[in-house]
Amino acid sequence: MNLHILIVFSILVASSYANTIEFDYCVADPALPHGPTGYACKDPAKATSDDFAYSGLRTPGNTSNIFKFGASLGLVAQFPALNGLGISIVRGDMDVGGAVPLHTHRVSELIVIVEGTIIAGFIDTNNTAFYKTLEKGDLFVIPPTLEHFQVNVGKIPSVLYASFSSPNPGVQIISNSLFQSDLPTEIIQKITLLDPAQIKKLKRVFGGTN
């Protein structure tokens, strides 16, 4: 019995140290190979103050698209100093009437509204919808992996910032997955119950085939 307790305790202790960083920082070097655990580190002796600053969110996202939504990314690929730190941020811009379509991330998300009025929401695995009208300064949290969305319901363009608990949270937009892919219309009809004519129309809009 005591041995079992010791083994369990050892596993728990090991797990608690799993996310402890060994070095002060690990600025990513995109030129080196990388994998599921992240990018390889740049030589710390070559790090500069510029590595830890990023101005990419000054530029609004491009909203010239069907959803009237654009994003400026502050992920590890754009901001290498985030490598290994478990954080990232994105700026989202929506024109009046714009929307962020249903999508998912691998990790949790926290959004703060900077300008405008939006409805933000998600749908849990019991198919319960949680959504709220948000104003400037409001926050909304989205649990990991759940489908979620934002809609600009105000009279001015909206701006929000979304922070993530990963330097590379990933994103999968449902409509793009279905209608920008080469998944055959017949299969999409079976799994969505949409009319084939509507599916083909959406494939033309999103650039999908089959």
mmCIF file with all atom_site columns, C-alpha atoms in Angstrom, residues 19-196:
data_model
loop_
_atom_site.group_PDB
_atom_site.id
_atom_site.type_symbol
_atom_site.label_atom_id
_atom_site.label_alt_id
_atom_site.label_comp_id
_atom_site.label_asym_id
_atom_site.label_entity_id
_atom_site.label_seq_id
_atom_site.pdbx_PDB_ins_code
_atom_site.Cartn_x
_atom_site.Cartn_y
_atom_site.Cartn_z
_atom_site.occupancy
_atom_site.B_iso_or_equiv
_atom_site.pdbx_formal_charge
_atom_site.auth_seq_id
_atom_site.auth_comp_id
_atom_site.auth_asym_id
_atom_site.auth_atom_id
_atom_site.pdbx_PDB_model_num
ATOM 1   C CA . ASN A 1 19  ? 5.045   22.983 -17.009 1.00 0.00 ? 19  ASN A CA 1
ATOM 2   C CA . THR A 1 20  ? 7.945   24.578 -15.151 1.00 0.00 ? 20  THR A CA 1
ATOM 3   C CA . ILE A 1 21  ? 10.313  26.313 -17.547 1.00 0.00 ? 21  ILE A CA 1
ATOM 4   C CA . GLU A 1 22  ? 13.974  25.347 -17.344 1.00 0.00 ? 22  GLU A CA 1
ATOM 5   C CA . PHE A 1 23  ? 15.250  28.662 -18.684 1.00 0.00 ? 23  PHE A CA 1
ATOM 6   C CA . ASP A 1 24  ? 14.196  32.288 -18.368 1.00 0.00 ? 24  ASP A CA 1
ATOM 7   C CA . TYR A 1 25  ? 12.832  32.241 -21.918 1.00 0.00 ? 25  TYR A CA 1
ATOM 8   C CA . CYS A 1 26  ? 12.934  30.329 -25.172 1.00 0.00 ? 26  CYS A CA 1
ATOM 9   C CA . VAL A 1 27  ? 12.570  32.744 -28.065 1.00 0.00 ? 27  VAL A CA 1
ATOM 10  C CA . ALA A 1 28  ? 11.525  30.616 -31.035 1.00 0.00 ? 28  ALA A CA 1
ATOM 11  C CA . ASP A 1 29  ? 13.811  30.191 -33.994 1.00 0.00 ? 29  ASP A CA 1
ATOM 12  C CA . PRO A 1 30  ? 11.448  29.494 -36.938 1.00 0.00 ? 30  PRO A CA 1
ATOM 13  C CA . ALA A 1 31  ? 14.420  28.413 -39.056 1.00 0.00 ? 31  ALA A CA 1
ATOM 14  C CA . LEU A 1 32  ? 14.916  25.343 -36.850 1.00 0.00 ? 32  LEU A CA 1
ATOM 15  C CA . PRO A 1 33  ? 12.683  22.236 -36.847 1.00 0.00 ? 33  PRO A CA 1
ATOM 16  C CA . HIS A 1 34  ? 9.669   22.288 -34.555 1.00 0.00 ? 34  HIS A CA 1
ATOM 17  C CA . GLY A 1 35  ? 6.970   19.892 -33.448 1.00 0.00 ? 35  GLY A CA 1
ATOM 18  C CA . PRO A 1 36  ? 4.042   19.384 -31.033 1.00 0.00 ? 36  PRO A CA 1
ATOM 19  C CA . THR A 1 37  ? 6.022   20.742 -28.086 1.00 0.00 ? 37  THR A CA 1
ATOM 20  C CA . GLY A 1 38  ? 6.852   23.987 -29.858 1.00 0.00 ? 38  GLY A CA 1
ATOM 21  C CA . TYR A 1 39  ? 9.725   25.649 -31.654 1.00 0.00 ? 39  TYR A CA 1
ATOM 22  C CA . ALA A 1 40  ? 13.400  25.184 -30.948 1.00 0.00 ? 40  ALA A CA 1
ATOM 23  C CA . CYS A 1 41  ? 15.045  27.988 -28.985 1.00 0.00 ? 41  CYS A CA 1
ATOM 24  C CA . LYS A 1 42  ? 17.086  30.792 -30.411 1.00 0.00 ? 42  LYS A CA 1
ATOM 25  C CA . ASP A 1 43  ? 20.547  31.056 -28.857 1.00 0.00 ? 43  ASP A CA 1
ATOM 26  C CA . PRO A 1 44  ? 19.854  33.080 -25.650 1.00 0.00 ? 44  PRO A CA 1
ATOM 27  C CA . ALA A 1 45  ? 23.121  34.955 -26.162 1.00 0.00 ? 45  ALA A CA 1
ATOM 28  C CA . LYS A 1 46  ? 21.629  36.388 -29.347 1.00 0.00 ? 46  LYS A CA 1
ATOM 29  C CA . ALA A 1 47  ? 18.333  37.551 -27.770 1.00 0.00 ? 47  ALA A CA 1
ATOM 30  C CA . THR A 1 48  ? 17.630  41.297 -27.777 1.00 0.00 ? 48  THR A CA 1
ATOM 31  C CA . SER A 1 49  ? 14.966  43.565 -26.320 1.00 0.00 ? 49  SER A CA 1
ATOM 32  C CA . ASP A 1 50  ? 13.301  43.640 -29.738 1.00 0.00 ? 50  ASP A CA 1
ATOM 33  C CA . ASP A 1 51  ? 12.523  39.922 -29.384 1.00 0.00 ? 51  ASP A CA 1
ATOM 34  C CA . PHE A 1 52  ? 10.171  40.695 -26.493 1.00 0.00 ? 52  PHE A CA 1
ATOM 35  C CA . ALA A 1 53  ? 8.182   43.482 -28.178 1.00 0.00 ? 53  ALA A CA 1
ATOM 36  C CA . TYR A 1 54  ? 5.581   43.203 -30.942 1.00 0.00 ? 54  TYR A CA 1
ATOM 37  C CA . SER A 1 55  ? 3.636   45.889 -32.802 1.00 0.00 ? 55  SER A CA 1
ATOM 38  C CA . GLY A 1 56  ? 1.532   43.710 -35.096 1.00 0.00 ? 56  GLY A CA 1
ATOM 39  C CA . LEU A 1 57  ? -1.750  44.417 -33.315 1.00 0.00 ? 57  LEU A CA 1
ATOM 40  C CA . ARG A 1 58  ? -1.627  48.090 -34.227 1.00 0.00 ? 58  ARG A CA 1
ATOM 41  C CA . THR A 1 59  ? -2.933  47.154 -37.667 1.00 0.00 ? 59  THR A CA 1
ATOM 42  C CA . PRO A 1 60  ? -6.664  46.346 -37.918 1.00 0.00 ? 60  PRO A CA 1
ATOM 43  C CA . GLY A 1 61  ? -7.651  43.010 -39.407 1.00 0.00 ? 61  GLY A CA 1
ATOM 44  C CA . ASN A 1 62  ? -8.771  42.945 -43.039 1.00 0.00 ? 62  ASN A CA 1
ATOM 45  C CA . THR A 1 63  ? -12.589 42.896 -43.020 1.00 0.00 ? 63  THR A CA 1
ATOM 46  C CA . SER A 1 64  ? -12.994 42.718 -46.821 1.00 0.00 ? 64  SER A CA 1
ATOM 47  C CA . ASN A 1 65  ? -14.553 39.267 -46.842 1.00 0.00 ? 65  ASN A CA 1
ATOM 48  C CA . ILE A 1 66  ? -17.919 37.548 -46.658 1.00 0.00 ? 66  ILE A CA 1
ATOM 49  C CA . PHE A 1 67  ? -17.987 37.680 -42.828 1.00 0.00 ? 67  PHE A CA 1
ATOM 50  C CA . LYS A 1 68  ? -16.805 41.314 -42.565 1.00 0.00 ? 68  LYS A CA 1
ATOM 51  C CA . PHE A 1 69  ? -14.275 40.134 -40.002 1.00 0.00 ? 69  PHE A CA 1
ATOM 52  C CA . GLY A 1 70  ? -10.490 40.286 -39.863 1.00 0.00 ? 70  GLY A CA 1
ATOM 53  C CA . ALA A 1 71  ? -7.834  39.263 -37.359 1.00 0.00 ? 71  ALA A CA 1
ATOM 54  C CA . SER A 1 72  ? -4.327  40.497 -36.576 1.00 0.00 ? 72  SER A CA 1
ATOM 55  C CA . LEU A 1 73  ? -2.376  37.673 -34.980 1.00 0.00 ? 73  LEU A CA 1
ATOM 56  C CA . GLY A 1 74  ? -0.021  37.742 -32.024 1.00 0.00 ? 74  GLY A CA 1
ATOM 57  C CA . LEU A 1 75  ? 0.781   34.024 -31.947 1.00 0.00 ? 75  LEU A CA 1
ATOM 58  C CA . VAL A 1 76  ? 4.196   32.405 -31.664 1.00 0.00 ? 76  VAL A CA 1
ATOM 59  C CA . ALA A 1 77  ? 4.673   32.437 -35.442 1.00 0.00 ? 77  ALA A CA 1
ATOM 60  C CA . GLN A 1 78  ? 4.392   36.234 -35.416 1.00 0.00 ? 78  GLN A CA 1
ATOM 61  C CA . PHE A 1 79  ? 5.823   36.869 -31.932 1.00 0.00 ? 79  PHE A CA 1
ATOM 62  C CA . PRO A 1 80  ? 8.541   34.241 -31.291 1.00 0.00 ? 80  PRO A CA 1
ATOM 63  C CA . ALA A 1 81  ? 9.114   35.287 -27.662 1.00 0.00 ? 81  ALA A CA 1
ATOM 64  C CA . LEU A 1 82  ? 5.783   33.619 -26.777 1.00 0.00 ? 82  LEU A CA 1
ATOM 65  C CA . ASN A 1 83  ? 7.362   30.218 -27.375 1.00 0.00 ? 83  ASN A CA 1
ATOM 66  C CA . GLY A 1 84  ? 6.911   27.981 -24.329 1.00 0.00 ? 84  GLY A CA 1
ATOM 67  C CA . LEU A 1 85  ? 5.049   30.623 -22.286 1.00 0.00 ? 85  LEU A CA 1
ATOM 68  C CA . GLY A 1 86  ? 1.515   29.277 -22.753 1.00 0.00 ? 86  GLY A CA 1
ATOM 69  C CA . ILE A 1 87  ? -0.006  32.579 -23.904 1.00 0.00 ? 87  ILE A CA 1
ATOM 70  C CA . SER A 1 88  ? -0.924  34.450 -27.086 1.00 0.00 ? 88  SER A CA 1
ATOM 71  C CA . ILE A 1 89  ? -3.272  37.186 -28.263 1.00 0.00 ? 89  ILE A CA 1
ATOM 72  C CA . VAL A 1 90  ? -5.294  38.136 -31.339 1.00 0.00 ? 90  VAL A CA 1
ATOM 73  C CA . ARG A 1 91  ? -6.949  41.397 -32.351 1.00 0.00 ? 91  ARG A CA 1
ATOM 74  C CA . GLY A 1 92  ? -10.356 41.000 -34.014 1.00 0.00 ? 92  GLY A CA 1
ATOM 75  C CA . ASP A 1 93  ? -12.082 43.684 -36.101 1.00 0.00 ? 93  ASP A CA 1
ATOM 76  C CA . MET A 1 94  ? -15.710 43.447 -37.280 1.00 0.00 ? 94  MET A CA 1
ATOM 77  C CA . ASP A 1 95  ? -17.541 45.849 -39.535 1.00 0.00 ? 95  ASP A CA 1
ATOM 78  C CA . VAL A 1 96  ? -21.166 46.681 -38.733 1.00 0.00 ? 96  VAL A CA 1
ATOM 79  C CA . GLY A 1 97  ? -23.133 43.473 -39.235 1.00 0.00 ? 97  GLY A CA 1
ATOM 80  C CA . GLY A 1 98  ? -19.955 41.391 -39.289 1.00 0.00 ? 98  GLY A CA 1
ATOM 81  C CA . ALA A 1 99  ? -19.430 38.080 -37.538 1.00 0.00 ? 99  ALA A CA 1
ATOM 82  C CA . VAL A 1 100 ? -16.797 35.591 -36.466 1.00 0.00 ? 100 VAL A CA 1
ATOM 83  C CA . PRO A 1 101 ? -18.308 32.318 -37.713 1.00 0.00 ? 101 PRO A CA 1
ATOM 84  C CA . LEU A 1 102 ? -18.555 29.151 -35.635 1.00 0.00 ? 102 LEU A CA 1
ATOM 85  C CA . HIS A 1 103 ? -15.060 27.891 -34.914 1.00 0.00 ? 103 HIS A CA 1
ATOM 86  C CA . THR A 1 104 ? -12.989 26.048 -32.342 1.00 0.00 ? 104 THR A CA 1
ATOM 87  C CA . HIS A 1 105 ? -9.559  26.256 -30.701 1.00 0.00 ? 105 HIS A CA 1
ATOM 88  C CA . ARG A 1 106 ? -7.515  23.686 -28.833 1.00 0.00 ? 106 ARG A CA 1
ATOM 89  C CA . VAL A 1 107 ? -7.434  25.854 -25.704 1.00 0.00 ? 107 VAL A CA 1
ATOM 90  C CA . SER A 1 108 ? -9.488  28.294 -23.659 1.00 0.00 ? 108 SER A CA 1
ATOM 91  C CA . GLU A 1 109 ? -10.035 31.883 -24.801 1.00 0.00 ? 109 GLU A CA 1
ATOM 92  C CA . LEU A 1 110 ? -10.717 35.145 -22.971 1.00 0.00 ? 110 LEU A CA 1
ATOM 93  C CA . ILE A 1 111 ? -12.025 38.098 -24.978 1.00 0.00 ? 111 ILE A CA 1
ATOM 94  C CA . VAL A 1 112 ? -12.251 41.765 -24.000 1.00 0.00 ? 112 VAL A CA 1
ATOM 95  C CA . ILE A 1 113 ? -14.323 44.253 -25.973 1.00 0.00 ? 113 ILE A CA 1
ATOM 96  C CA . VAL A 1 114 ? -12.410 47.418 -26.863 1.00 0.00 ? 114 VAL A CA 1
ATOM 97  C CA . GLU A 1 115 ? -14.955 49.118 -29.129 1.00 0.00 ? 115 GLU A CA 1
ATOM 98  C CA . GLY A 1 116 ? -18.546 48.486 -30.134 1.00 0.00 ? 116 GLY A CA 1
ATOM 99  C CA . THR A 1 117 ? -21.266 46.068 -29.096 1.00 0.00 ? 117 THR A CA 1
ATOM 100 C CA . ILE A 1 118 ? -21.112 42.368 -29.867 1.00 0.00 ? 118 ILE A CA 1
ATOM 101 C CA . ILE A 1 119 ? -22.846 39.126 -29.005 1.00 0.00 ? 119 ILE A CA 1
ATOM 102 C CA . ALA A 1 120 ? -20.354 36.441 -27.997 1.00 0.00 ? 120 ALA A CA 1
ATOM 103 C CA . GLY A 1 121 ? -21.288 32.862 -27.280 1.00 0.00 ? 121 GLY A CA 1
ATOM 104 C CA . PHE A 1 122 ? -20.457 29.174 -27.339 1.00 0.00 ? 122 PHE A CA 1
ATOM 105 C CA . ILE A 1 123 ? -22.326 25.859 -27.486 1.00 0.00 ? 123 ILE A CA 1
ATOM 106 C CA . ASP A 1 124 ? -21.396 23.136 -25.007 1.00 0.00 ? 124 ASP A CA 1
ATOM 107 C CA . THR A 1 125 ? -21.410 19.373 -25.540 1.00 0.00 ? 125 THR A CA 1
ATOM 108 C CA . ASN A 1 126 ? -24.992 19.184 -24.210 1.00 0.00 ? 126 ASN A CA 1
ATOM 109 C CA . ASN A 1 127 ? -25.997 21.534 -27.071 1.00 0.00 ? 127 ASN A CA 1
ATOM 110 C CA . THR A 1 128 ? -26.712 24.323 -24.604 1.00 0.00 ? 128 THR A CA 1
ATOM 111 C CA . ALA A 1 129 ? -25.997 27.777 -26.027 1.00 0.00 ? 129 ALA A CA 1
ATOM 112 C CA . PHE A 1 130 ? -24.418 30.401 -23.791 1.00 0.00 ? 130 PHE A CA 1
ATOM 113 C CA . TYR A 1 131 ? -24.334 33.911 -25.265 1.00 0.00 ? 131 TYR A CA 1
ATOM 114 C CA . LYS A 1 132 ? -24.253 37.476 -24.034 1.00 0.00 ? 132 LYS A CA 1
ATOM 115 C CA . THR A 1 133 ? -24.418 40.998 -25.432 1.00 0.00 ? 133 THR A CA 1
ATOM 116 C CA . LEU A 1 134 ? -21.152 42.714 -24.519 1.00 0.00 ? 134 LEU A CA 1
ATOM 117 C CA . GLU A 1 135 ? -20.116 46.362 -24.448 1.00 0.00 ? 135 GLU A CA 1
ATOM 118 C CA . LYS A 1 136 ? -16.763 48.118 -24.323 1.00 0.00 ? 136 LYS A CA 1
ATOM 119 C CA . GLY A 1 137 ? -14.720 46.848 -21.371 1.00 0.00 ? 137 GLY A CA 1
ATOM 120 C CA . ASP A 1 138 ? -16.674 43.598 -20.943 1.00 0.00 ? 138 ASP A CA 1
ATOM 121 C CA . LEU A 1 139 ? -15.053 40.151 -20.805 1.00 0.00 ? 139 LEU A CA 1
ATOM 122 C CA . PHE A 1 140 ? -16.262 36.756 -21.985 1.00 0.00 ? 140 PHE A CA 1
ATOM 123 C CA . VAL A 1 141 ? -14.550 33.397 -21.484 1.00 0.00 ? 141 VAL A CA 1
ATOM 124 C CA . ILE A 1 142 ? -14.814 30.422 -23.832 1.00 0.00 ? 142 ILE A CA 1
ATOM 125 C CA . PRO A 1 143 ? -13.857 26.912 -22.642 1.00 0.00 ? 143 PRO A CA 1
ATOM 126 C CA . PRO A 1 144 ? -11.424 24.902 -24.793 1.00 0.00 ? 144 PRO A CA 1
ATOM 127 C CA . THR A 1 145 ? -12.538 23.000 -27.935 1.00 0.00 ? 145 THR A CA 1
ATOM 128 C CA . LEU A 1 146 ? -16.142 24.256 -27.889 1.00 0.00 ? 146 LEU A CA 1
ATOM 129 C CA . GLU A 1 147 ? -17.726 25.858 -30.962 1.00 0.00 ? 147 GLU A CA 1
ATOM 130 C CA . HIS A 1 148 ? -18.099 29.608 -30.472 1.00 0.00 ? 148 HIS A CA 1
ATOM 131 C CA . PHE A 1 149 ? -18.802 32.850 -32.315 1.00 0.00 ? 149 PHE A CA 1
ATOM 132 C CA . GLN A 1 150 ? -19.043 36.640 -32.126 1.00 0.00 ? 150 GLN A CA 1
ATOM 133 C CA . VAL A 1 151 ? -21.450 38.985 -33.956 1.00 0.00 ? 151 VAL A CA 1
ATOM 134 C CA . ASN A 1 152 ? -21.264 42.775 -34.224 1.00 0.00 ? 152 ASN A CA 1
ATOM 135 C CA . VAL A 1 153 ? -24.762 43.964 -33.284 1.00 0.00 ? 153 VAL A CA 1
ATOM 136 C CA . GLY A 1 154 ? -23.805 47.612 -32.758 1.00 0.00 ? 154 GLY A CA 1
ATOM 137 C CA . LYS A 1 155 ? -23.869 50.696 -34.961 1.00 0.00 ? 155 LYS A CA 1
ATOM 138 C CA . ILE A 1 156 ? -20.082 51.083 -35.243 1.00 0.00 ? 156 ILE A CA 1
ATOM 139 C CA . PRO A 1 157 ? -17.228 48.738 -36.158 1.00 0.00 ? 157 PRO A CA 1
ATOM 140 C CA . SER A 1 158 ? -16.145 46.615 -33.210 1.00 0.00 ? 158 SER A CA 1
ATOM 141 C CA . VAL A 1 159 ? -12.707 45.742 -31.891 1.00 0.00 ? 159 VAL A CA 1
ATOM 142 C CA . LEU A 1 160 ? -11.904 42.945 -29.477 1.00 0.00 ? 160 LEU A CA 1
ATOM 143 C CA . TYR A 1 161 ? -8.799  41.255 -28.151 1.00 0.00 ? 161 TYR A CA 1
ATOM 144 C CA . ALA A 1 162 ? -8.747  37.510 -27.556 1.00 0.00 ? 162 ALA A CA 1
ATOM 145 C CA . SER A 1 163 ? -6.100  35.930 -25.334 1.00 0.00 ? 163 SER A CA 1
ATOM 146 C CA . PHE A 1 164 ? -5.349  32.216 -25.365 1.00 0.00 ? 164 PHE A CA 1
ATOM 147 C CA . SER A 1 165 ? -3.719  29.746 -22.997 1.00 0.00 ? 165 SER A CA 1
ATOM 148 C CA . SER A 1 166 ? -1.293  28.602 -25.679 1.00 0.00 ? 166 SER A CA 1
ATOM 149 C CA . PRO A 1 167 ? 1.263   30.284 -27.941 1.00 0.00 ? 167 PRO A CA 1
ATOM 150 C CA . ASN A 1 168 ? -0.402  28.439 -30.839 1.00 0.00 ? 168 ASN A CA 1
ATOM 151 C CA . PRO A 1 169 ? -4.094  27.817 -30.069 1.00 0.00 ? 169 PRO A CA 1
ATOM 152 C CA . GLY A 1 170 ? -5.040  26.591 -33.544 1.00 0.00 ? 170 GLY A CA 1
ATOM 153 C CA . VAL A 1 171 ? -8.351  27.422 -35.216 1.00 0.00 ? 171 VAL A CA 1
ATOM 154 C CA . GLN A 1 172 ? -10.887 25.446 -37.223 1.00 0.00 ? 172 GLN A CA 1
ATOM 155 C CA . ILE A 1 173 ? -13.744 27.394 -38.825 1.00 0.00 ? 173 ILE A CA 1
ATOM 156 C CA . ILE A 1 174 ? -16.704 25.078 -39.374 1.00 0.00 ? 174 ILE A CA 1
ATOM 157 C CA . SER A 1 175 ? -17.960 26.649 -42.606 1.00 0.00 ? 175 SER A CA 1
ATOM 158 C CA . ASN A 1 176 ? -14.470 26.668 -44.113 1.00 0.00 ? 176 ASN A CA 1
ATOM 159 C CA . SER A 1 177 ? -13.921 23.043 -43.138 1.00 0.00 ? 177 SER A CA 1
ATOM 160 C CA . LEU A 1 178 ? -17.080 21.999 -44.945 1.00 0.00 ? 178 LEU A CA 1
ATOM 161 C CA . PHE A 1 179 ? -17.165 24.275 -47.963 1.00 0.00 ? 179 PHE A CA 1
ATOM 162 C CA . GLN A 1 180 ? -13.523 25.155 -48.626 1.00 0.00 ? 180 GLN A CA 1
ATOM 163 C CA . SER A 1 181 ? -12.480 21.515 -48.703 1.00 0.00 ? 181 SER A CA 1
ATOM 164 C CA . ASP A 1 182 ? -12.757 18.788 -51.342 1.00 0.00 ? 182 ASP A CA 1
ATOM 165 C CA . LEU A 1 183 ? -15.195 16.763 -49.223 1.00 0.00 ? 183 LEU A CA 1
ATOM 166 C CA . PRO A 1 184 ? -17.827 15.530 -51.724 1.00 0.00 ? 184 PRO A CA 1
ATOM 167 C CA . THR A 1 185 ? -21.226 17.224 -51.791 1.00 0.00 ? 185 THR A CA 1
ATOM 168 C CA . GLU A 1 186 ? -22.939 13.855 -51.248 1.00 0.00 ? 186 GLU A CA 1
ATOM 169 C CA . ILE A 1 187 ? -21.101 13.311 -47.966 1.00 0.00 ? 187 ILE A CA 1
ATOM 170 C CA . ILE A 1 188 ? -21.767 16.854 -46.742 1.00 0.00 ? 188 ILE A CA 1
ATOM 171 C CA . GLN A 1 189 ? -25.453 16.343 -47.527 1.00 0.00 ? 189 GLN A CA 1
ATOM 172 C CA . LYS A 1 190 ? -25.501 13.185 -45.399 1.00 0.00 ? 190 LYS A CA 1
ATOM 173 C CA . ILE A 1 191 ? -23.759 14.750 -42.408 1.00 0.00 ? 191 ILE A CA 1
ATOM 174 C CA . THR A 1 192 ? -25.541 18.145 -42.472 1.00 0.00 ? 192 THR A CA 1
ATOM 175 C CA . LEU A 1 193 ? -28.944 17.449 -44.171 1.00 0.00 ? 193 LEU A CA 1
ATOM 176 C CA . LEU A 1 194 ? -28.341 20.524 -46.345 1.00 0.00 ? 194 LEU A CA 1
ATOM 177 C CA . ASP A 1 195 ? -29.776 20.650 -49.855 1.00 0.00 ? 195 ASP A CA 1
ATOM 178 C CA . PRO A 1 196 ? -27.143 19.705 -52.500 1.00 0.00 ? 196 PRO A CA 1
#
